[in-house]
GROMACS .gro file of C-alpha atoms in nm:
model
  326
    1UNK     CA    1  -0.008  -0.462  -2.807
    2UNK     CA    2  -0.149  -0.339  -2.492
    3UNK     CA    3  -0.537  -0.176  -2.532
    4UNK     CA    4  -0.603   0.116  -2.289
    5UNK     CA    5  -0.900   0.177  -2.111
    6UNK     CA    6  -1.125   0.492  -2.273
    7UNK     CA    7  -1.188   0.636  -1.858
    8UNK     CA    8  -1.433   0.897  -1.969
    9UNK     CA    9  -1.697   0.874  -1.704
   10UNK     CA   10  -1.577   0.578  -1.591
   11UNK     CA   11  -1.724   0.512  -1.180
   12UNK     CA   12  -1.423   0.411  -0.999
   13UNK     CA   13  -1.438   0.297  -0.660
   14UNK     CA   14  -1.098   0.332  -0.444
   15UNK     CA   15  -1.165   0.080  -0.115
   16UNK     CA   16  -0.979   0.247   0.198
   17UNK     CA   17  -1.039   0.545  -0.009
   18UNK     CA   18  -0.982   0.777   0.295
   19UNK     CA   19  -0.629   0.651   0.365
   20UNK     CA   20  -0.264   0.758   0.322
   21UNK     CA   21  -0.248   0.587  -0.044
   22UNK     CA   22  -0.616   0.609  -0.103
   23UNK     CA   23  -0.665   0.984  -0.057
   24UNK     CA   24  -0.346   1.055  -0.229
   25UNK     CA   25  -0.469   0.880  -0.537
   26UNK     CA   26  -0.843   1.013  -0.538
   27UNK     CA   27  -0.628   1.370  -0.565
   28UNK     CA   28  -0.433   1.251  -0.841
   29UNK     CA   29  -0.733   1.118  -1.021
   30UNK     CA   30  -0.927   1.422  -1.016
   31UNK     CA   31  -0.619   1.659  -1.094
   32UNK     CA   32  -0.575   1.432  -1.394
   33UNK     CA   33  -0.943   1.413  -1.528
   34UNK     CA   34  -1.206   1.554  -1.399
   35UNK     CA   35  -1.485   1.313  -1.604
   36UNK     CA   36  -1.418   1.007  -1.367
   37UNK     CA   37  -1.717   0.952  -1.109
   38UNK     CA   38  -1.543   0.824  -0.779
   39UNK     CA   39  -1.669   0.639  -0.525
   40UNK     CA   40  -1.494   0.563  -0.180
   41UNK     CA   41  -1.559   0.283   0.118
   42UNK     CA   42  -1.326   0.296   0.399
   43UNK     CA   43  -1.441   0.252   0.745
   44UNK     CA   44  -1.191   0.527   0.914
   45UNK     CA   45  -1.002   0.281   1.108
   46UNK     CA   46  -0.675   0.412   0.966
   47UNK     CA   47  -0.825   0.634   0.711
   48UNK     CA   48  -0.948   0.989   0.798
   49UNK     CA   49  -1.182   1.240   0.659
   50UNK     CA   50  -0.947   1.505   0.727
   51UNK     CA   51  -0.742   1.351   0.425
   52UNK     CA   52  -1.047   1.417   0.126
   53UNK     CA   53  -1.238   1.684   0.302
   54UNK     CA   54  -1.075   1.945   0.121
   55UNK     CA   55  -1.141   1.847  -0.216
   56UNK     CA   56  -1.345   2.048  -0.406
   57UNK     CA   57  -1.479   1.872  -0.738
   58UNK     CA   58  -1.767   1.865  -0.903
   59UNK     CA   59  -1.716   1.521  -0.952
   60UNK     CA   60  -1.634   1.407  -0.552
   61UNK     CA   61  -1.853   1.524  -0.328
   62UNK     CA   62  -1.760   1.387   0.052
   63UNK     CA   63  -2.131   1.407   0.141
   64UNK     CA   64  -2.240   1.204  -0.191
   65UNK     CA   65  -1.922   0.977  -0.250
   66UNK     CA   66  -1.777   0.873   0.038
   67UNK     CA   67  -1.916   0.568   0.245
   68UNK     CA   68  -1.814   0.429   0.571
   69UNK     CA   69  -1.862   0.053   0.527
   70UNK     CA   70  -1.681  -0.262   0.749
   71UNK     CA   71  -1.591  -0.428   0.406
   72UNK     CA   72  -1.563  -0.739   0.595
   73UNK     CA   73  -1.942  -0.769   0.561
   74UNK     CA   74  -2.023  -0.957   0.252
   75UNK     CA   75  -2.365  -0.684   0.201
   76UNK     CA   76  -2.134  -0.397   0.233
   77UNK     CA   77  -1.926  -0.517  -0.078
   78UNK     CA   78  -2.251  -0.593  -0.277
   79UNK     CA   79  -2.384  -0.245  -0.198
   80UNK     CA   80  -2.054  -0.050  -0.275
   81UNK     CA   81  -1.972  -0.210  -0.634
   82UNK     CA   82  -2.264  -0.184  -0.744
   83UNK     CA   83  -2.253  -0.012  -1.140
   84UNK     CA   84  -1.921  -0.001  -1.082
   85UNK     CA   85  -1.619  -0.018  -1.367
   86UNK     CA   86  -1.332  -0.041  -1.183
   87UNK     CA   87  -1.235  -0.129  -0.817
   88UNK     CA   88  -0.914   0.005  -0.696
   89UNK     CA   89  -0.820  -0.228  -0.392
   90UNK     CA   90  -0.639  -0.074  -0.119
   91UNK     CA   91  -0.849  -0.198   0.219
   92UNK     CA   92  -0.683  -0.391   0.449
   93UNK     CA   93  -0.579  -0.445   0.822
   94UNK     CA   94  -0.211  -0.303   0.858
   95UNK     CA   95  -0.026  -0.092   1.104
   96UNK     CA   96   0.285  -0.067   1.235
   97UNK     CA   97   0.490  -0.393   1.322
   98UNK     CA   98   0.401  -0.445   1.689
   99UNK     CA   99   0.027  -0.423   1.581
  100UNK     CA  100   0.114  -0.679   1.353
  101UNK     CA  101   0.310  -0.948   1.547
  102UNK     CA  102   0.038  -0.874   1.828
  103UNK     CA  103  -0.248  -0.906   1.636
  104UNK     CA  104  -0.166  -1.155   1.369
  105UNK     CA  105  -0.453  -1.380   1.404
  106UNK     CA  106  -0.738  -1.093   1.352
  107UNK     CA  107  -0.582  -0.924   1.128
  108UNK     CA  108  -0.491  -1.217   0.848
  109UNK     CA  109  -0.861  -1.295   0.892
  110UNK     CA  110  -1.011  -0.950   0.834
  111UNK     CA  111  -0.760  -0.921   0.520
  112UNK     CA  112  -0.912  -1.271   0.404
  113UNK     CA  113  -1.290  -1.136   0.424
  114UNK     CA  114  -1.213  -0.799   0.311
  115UNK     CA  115  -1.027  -0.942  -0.012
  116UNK     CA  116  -1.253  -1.191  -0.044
  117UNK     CA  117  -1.576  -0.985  -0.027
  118UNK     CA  118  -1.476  -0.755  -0.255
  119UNK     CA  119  -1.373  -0.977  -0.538
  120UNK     CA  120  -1.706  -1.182  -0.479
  121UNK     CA  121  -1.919  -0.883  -0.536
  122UNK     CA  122  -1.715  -0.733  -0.807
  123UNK     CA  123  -1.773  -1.074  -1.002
  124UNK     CA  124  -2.144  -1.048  -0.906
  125UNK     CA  125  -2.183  -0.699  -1.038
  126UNK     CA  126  -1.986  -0.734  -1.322
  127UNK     CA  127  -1.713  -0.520  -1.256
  128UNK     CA  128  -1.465  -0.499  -1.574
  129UNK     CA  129  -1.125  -0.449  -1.357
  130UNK     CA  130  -0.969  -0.494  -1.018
  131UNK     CA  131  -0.655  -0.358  -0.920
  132UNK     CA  132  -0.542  -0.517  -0.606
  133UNK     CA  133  -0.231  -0.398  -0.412
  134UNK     CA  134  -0.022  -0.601  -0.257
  135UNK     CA  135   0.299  -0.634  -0.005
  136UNK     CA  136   0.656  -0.694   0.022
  137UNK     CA  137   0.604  -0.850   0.344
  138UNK     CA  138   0.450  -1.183   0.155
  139UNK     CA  139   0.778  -1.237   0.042
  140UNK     CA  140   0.951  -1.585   0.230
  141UNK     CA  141   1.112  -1.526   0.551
  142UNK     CA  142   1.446  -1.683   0.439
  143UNK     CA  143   1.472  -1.490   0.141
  144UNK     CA  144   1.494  -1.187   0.345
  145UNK     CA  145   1.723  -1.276   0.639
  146UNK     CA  146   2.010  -1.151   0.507
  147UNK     CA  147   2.141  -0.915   0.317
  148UNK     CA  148   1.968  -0.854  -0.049
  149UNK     CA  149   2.237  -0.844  -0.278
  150UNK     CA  150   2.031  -1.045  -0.580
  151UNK     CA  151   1.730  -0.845  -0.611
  152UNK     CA  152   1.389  -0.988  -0.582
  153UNK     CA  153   1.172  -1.110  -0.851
  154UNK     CA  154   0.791  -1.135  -0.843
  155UNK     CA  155   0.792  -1.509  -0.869
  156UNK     CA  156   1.058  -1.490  -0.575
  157UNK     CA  157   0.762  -1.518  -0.346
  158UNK     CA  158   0.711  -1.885  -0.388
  159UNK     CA  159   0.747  -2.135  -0.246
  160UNK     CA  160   0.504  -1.933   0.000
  161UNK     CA  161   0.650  -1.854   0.370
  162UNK     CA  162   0.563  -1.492   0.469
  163UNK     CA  163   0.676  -1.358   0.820
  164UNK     CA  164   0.374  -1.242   0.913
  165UNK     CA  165   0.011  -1.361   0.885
  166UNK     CA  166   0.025  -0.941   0.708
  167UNK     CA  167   0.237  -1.127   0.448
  168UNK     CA  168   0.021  -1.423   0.436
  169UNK     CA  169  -0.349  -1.245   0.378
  170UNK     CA  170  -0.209  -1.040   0.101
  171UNK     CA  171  -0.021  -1.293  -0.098
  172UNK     CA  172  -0.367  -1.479  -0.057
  173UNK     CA  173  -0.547  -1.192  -0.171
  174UNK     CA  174  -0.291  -1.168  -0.498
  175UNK     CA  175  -0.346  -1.544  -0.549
  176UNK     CA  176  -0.756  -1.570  -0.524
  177UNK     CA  177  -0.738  -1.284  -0.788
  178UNK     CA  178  -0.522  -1.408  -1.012
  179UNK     CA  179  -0.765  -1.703  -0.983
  180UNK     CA  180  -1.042  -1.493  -1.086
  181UNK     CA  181  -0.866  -1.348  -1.384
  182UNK     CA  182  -0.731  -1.653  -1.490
  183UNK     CA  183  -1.071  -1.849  -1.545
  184UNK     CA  184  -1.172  -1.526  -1.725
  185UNK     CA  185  -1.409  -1.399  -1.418
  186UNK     CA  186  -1.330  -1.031  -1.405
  187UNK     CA  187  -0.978  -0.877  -1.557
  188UNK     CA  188  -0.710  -0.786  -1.275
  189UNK     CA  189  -0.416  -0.614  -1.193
  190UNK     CA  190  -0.186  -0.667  -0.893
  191UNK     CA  191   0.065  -0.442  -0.749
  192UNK     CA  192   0.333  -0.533  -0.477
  193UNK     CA  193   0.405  -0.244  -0.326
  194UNK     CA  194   0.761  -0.203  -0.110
  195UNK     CA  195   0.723   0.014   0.206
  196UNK     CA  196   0.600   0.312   0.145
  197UNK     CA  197   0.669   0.684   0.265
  198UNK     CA  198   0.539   0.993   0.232
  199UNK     CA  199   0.243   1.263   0.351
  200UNK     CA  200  -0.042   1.206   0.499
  201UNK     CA  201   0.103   0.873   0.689
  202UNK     CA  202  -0.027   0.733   0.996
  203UNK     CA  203   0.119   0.924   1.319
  204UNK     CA  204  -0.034   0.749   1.615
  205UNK     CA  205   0.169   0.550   1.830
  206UNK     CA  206  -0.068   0.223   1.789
  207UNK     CA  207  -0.108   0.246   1.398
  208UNK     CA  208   0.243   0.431   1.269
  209UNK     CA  209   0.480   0.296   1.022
  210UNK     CA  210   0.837   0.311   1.084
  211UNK     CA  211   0.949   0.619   0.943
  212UNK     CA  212   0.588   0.856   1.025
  213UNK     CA  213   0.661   0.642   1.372
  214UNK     CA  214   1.001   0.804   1.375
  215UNK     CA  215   0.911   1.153   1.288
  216UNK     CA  216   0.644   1.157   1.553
  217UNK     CA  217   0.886   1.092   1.827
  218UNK     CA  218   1.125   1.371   1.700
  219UNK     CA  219   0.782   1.622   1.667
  220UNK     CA  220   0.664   1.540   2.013
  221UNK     CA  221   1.034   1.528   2.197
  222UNK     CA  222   0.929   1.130   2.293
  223UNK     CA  223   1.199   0.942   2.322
  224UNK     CA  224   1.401   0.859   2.004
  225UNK     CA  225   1.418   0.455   1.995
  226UNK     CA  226   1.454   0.256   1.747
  227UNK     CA  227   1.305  -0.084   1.732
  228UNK     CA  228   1.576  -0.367   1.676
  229UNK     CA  229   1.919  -0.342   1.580
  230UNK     CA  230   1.857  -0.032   1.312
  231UNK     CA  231   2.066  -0.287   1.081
  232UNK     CA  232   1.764  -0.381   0.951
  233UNK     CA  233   1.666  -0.251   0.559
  234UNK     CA  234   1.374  -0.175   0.409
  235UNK     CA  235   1.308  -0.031  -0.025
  236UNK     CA  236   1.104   0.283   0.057
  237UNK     CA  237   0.907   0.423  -0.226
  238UNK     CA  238   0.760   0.786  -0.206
  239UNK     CA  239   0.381   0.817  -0.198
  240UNK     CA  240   0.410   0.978  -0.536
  241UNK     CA  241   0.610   0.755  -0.740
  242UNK     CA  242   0.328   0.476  -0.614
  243UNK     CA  243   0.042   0.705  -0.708
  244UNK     CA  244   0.260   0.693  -1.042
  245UNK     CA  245   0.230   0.301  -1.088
  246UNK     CA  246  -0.106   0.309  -1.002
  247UNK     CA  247  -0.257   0.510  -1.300
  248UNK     CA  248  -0.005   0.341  -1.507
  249UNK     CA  249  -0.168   0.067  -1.434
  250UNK     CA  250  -0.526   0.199  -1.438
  251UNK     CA  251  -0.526   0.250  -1.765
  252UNK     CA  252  -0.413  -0.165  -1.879
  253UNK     CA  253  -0.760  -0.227  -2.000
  254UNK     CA  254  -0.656  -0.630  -2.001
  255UNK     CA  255  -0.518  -0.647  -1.637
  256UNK     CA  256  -0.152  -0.752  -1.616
  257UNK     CA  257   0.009  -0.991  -1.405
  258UNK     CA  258   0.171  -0.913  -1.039
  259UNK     CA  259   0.440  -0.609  -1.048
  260UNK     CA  260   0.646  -0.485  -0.782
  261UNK     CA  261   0.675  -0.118  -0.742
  262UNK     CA  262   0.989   0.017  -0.475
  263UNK     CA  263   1.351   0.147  -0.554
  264UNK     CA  264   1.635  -0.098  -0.654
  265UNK     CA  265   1.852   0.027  -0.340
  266UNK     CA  266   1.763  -0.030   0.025
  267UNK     CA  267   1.870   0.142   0.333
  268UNK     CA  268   1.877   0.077   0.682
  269UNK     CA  269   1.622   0.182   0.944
  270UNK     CA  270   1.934   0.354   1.119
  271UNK     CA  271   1.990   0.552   0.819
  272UNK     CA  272   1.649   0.659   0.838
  273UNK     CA  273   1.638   0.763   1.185
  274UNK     CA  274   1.977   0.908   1.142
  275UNK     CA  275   1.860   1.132   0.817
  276UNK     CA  276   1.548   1.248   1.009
  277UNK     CA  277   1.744   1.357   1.329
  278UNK     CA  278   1.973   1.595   1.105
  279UNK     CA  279   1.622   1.704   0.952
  280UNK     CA  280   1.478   1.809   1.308
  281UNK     CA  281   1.821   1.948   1.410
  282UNK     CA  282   1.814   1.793   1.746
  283UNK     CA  283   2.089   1.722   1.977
  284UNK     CA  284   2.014   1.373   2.027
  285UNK     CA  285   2.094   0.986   2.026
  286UNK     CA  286   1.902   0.765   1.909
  287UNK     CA  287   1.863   0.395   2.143
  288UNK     CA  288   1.855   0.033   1.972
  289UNK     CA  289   1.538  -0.152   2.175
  290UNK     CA  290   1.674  -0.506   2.033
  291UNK     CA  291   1.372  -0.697   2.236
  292UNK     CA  292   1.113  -0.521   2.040
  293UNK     CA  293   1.063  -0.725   1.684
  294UNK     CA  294   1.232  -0.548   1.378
  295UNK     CA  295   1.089  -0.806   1.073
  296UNK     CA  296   1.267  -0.914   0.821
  297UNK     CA  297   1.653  -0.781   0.768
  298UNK     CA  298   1.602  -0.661   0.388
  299UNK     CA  299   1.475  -0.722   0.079
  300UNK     CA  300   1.506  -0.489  -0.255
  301UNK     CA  301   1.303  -0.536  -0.604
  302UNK     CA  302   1.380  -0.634  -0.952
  303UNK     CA  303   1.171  -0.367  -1.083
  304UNK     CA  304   1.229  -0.513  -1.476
  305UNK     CA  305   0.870  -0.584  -1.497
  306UNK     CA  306   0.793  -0.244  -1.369
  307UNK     CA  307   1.000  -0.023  -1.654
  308UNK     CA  308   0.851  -0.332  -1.884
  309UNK     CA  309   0.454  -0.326  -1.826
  310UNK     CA  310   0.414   0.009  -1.664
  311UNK     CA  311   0.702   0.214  -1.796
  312UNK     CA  312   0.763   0.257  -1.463
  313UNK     CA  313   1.048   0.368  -1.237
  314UNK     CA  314   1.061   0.578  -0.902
  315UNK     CA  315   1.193   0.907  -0.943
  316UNK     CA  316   1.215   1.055  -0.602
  317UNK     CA  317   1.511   0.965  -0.399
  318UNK     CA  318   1.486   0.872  -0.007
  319UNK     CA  319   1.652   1.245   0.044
  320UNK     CA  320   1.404   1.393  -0.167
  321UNK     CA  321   1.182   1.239   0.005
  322UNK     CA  322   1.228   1.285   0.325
  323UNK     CA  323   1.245   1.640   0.307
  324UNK     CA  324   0.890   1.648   0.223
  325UNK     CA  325   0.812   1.413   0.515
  326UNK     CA  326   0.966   1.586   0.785
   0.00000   0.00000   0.00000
């Protein structure tokens, strides 16, 4: 039977604590219990202040419990876990996919130190848990050329041949950890997240996402093209539902093996742009930029593990969804 983790006063630290999944979580946290003590690193690259400076907690104070650290410095790590319990990973180099293609060297070796680092010092400090989160994207390229119609399971991702260097530092990350845990160095959790939507996403032209990428364009009367065909298909899981999963999994005092979280359906980035142009009410068409790269065609989850482990399943659909996007 699984043993759950007694949280009261637990110090949590969330790494990229500041960002779109990071600051949604430390809200979730504190509306949940307010005994936890929580500490968060990010260095504001993609994260933003703007996103926890509103919290008011007697437990979270911005001024007290929030660090800017490059976690790709081994020191920084050492400092930050520190009398810590339990390290919520979510740091890493990502942005939208011509950041990624463009930058893939840089990027997969910042996501190597950054994962690295932090699992080092957790050891070193005696941290009790890690929860890493992981990608989609680490899935092999020929397993997601065409598409989907047998679902993906989490042992799908060998043998190992990720699009992306992206792909490649995270499935790295999952694997070093699942080292650790394994030869009984610190207990782990991993999560393998699908693409995920929702409020307060990245809107900047260099750093955006598709869909936050999307809505910009629409807000800011830019013009409305779509990278690649549009046939392409992604499983996009609300900010909520993954929030969700998380504490689910928080609360596994043992760790648990890797888990995907994402819908069992996907959809195609046309779709997308086509449901957010009936949002804005515009009179436009969107254009198909088919030399810009679009990644891989689709790829949906086998979530059995999910409903299994967690008790987990999303519960916000992509129109649900979107309306609170947009």
């Amino acid at each position: 039977s699984t043993k759950l983790l007694l949280i009261l006063k637990m110090n949590i630290l969330i790494t990229g604590g500041a960002g779109f999944i990071g600051s949604n979580l430390l809200k979730r946290i504190i509306k949940n219990n307010n005994n936890y003590n929580i500490i968060l690193a990010d260095n504001l690259w993609r994260g933003k202040l703007e996103n926890i400076n509103d919290i008011k907690n007697t437990n979270f104070n911005i001024d007290k419990n929030f660090y800017k650290l490059d976690l790709s410095v081994y020191e920084n790590c050492l400092k930050i876990t520190k009398d810590i319990d339990h390290v919520i990973h979510l740091a890493d180099v990502v942005a939208g996919i011509n950041y990624v293609f463009q930058n893939e060297f840089s990027l997969f070796q910042l996501n190597l130190n950054i994962n690295s680092n932090i699992l080092r010092a957790s050891i070193l400090n005696k941290v009790k848990k890690i929860t890493y989160v992981g990608t989609a994207c680490s899935y092999p390229l020929e397993k997601q050329s065409n598409l989907n119609i047998i679902p993906l399971k989490e042992e799908d991702v060998y043998p190992a041949n990720p699009e992306s260097s992206y792909g490649w530092s995270k499935l790295i990350g999952e694997y070093e950890i699942s080292l650790a845990s394994k030869y009984g160095l610190i207990n782990s959790s991993i999560l393998r997240l699908h693409n995920v939507y929702g409020p307060p996403s990245e809107l900047s032209e260099k750093k955006s996402q598709v869909i936050p990428a999307l809505c910009r364009k629409l807000i800011l009367n830019e013009e409305y093209i779509i990278w690649g065909s549009g046939k392409q298909r992604r499983s996009f899981v609300y900010i909520d539902d993954v929030i969700d999963a998380l504490i689910k999994s928080m609360k596994i005092e043992e760790g648990h093996e890797v888990v995907q979280i994402g819908p069992r359906e996907s959809i195609s980035i046309e779709e997308i742009a086509n449901k957010l142009l009936m949002l804005s009410k515009k009179n436009i068409k969107p254009t198909f930029d088919t030399t810009k790269p679009e990644g891989d065609f689709d790829r949906v989850p086998d979530i059995s593990k999910a409903k299994k482990i967690l008790n987990w399943k999303p519960k916000i659909n992509i129109d649900d969804g979107m309306l609170c996007v947009f």
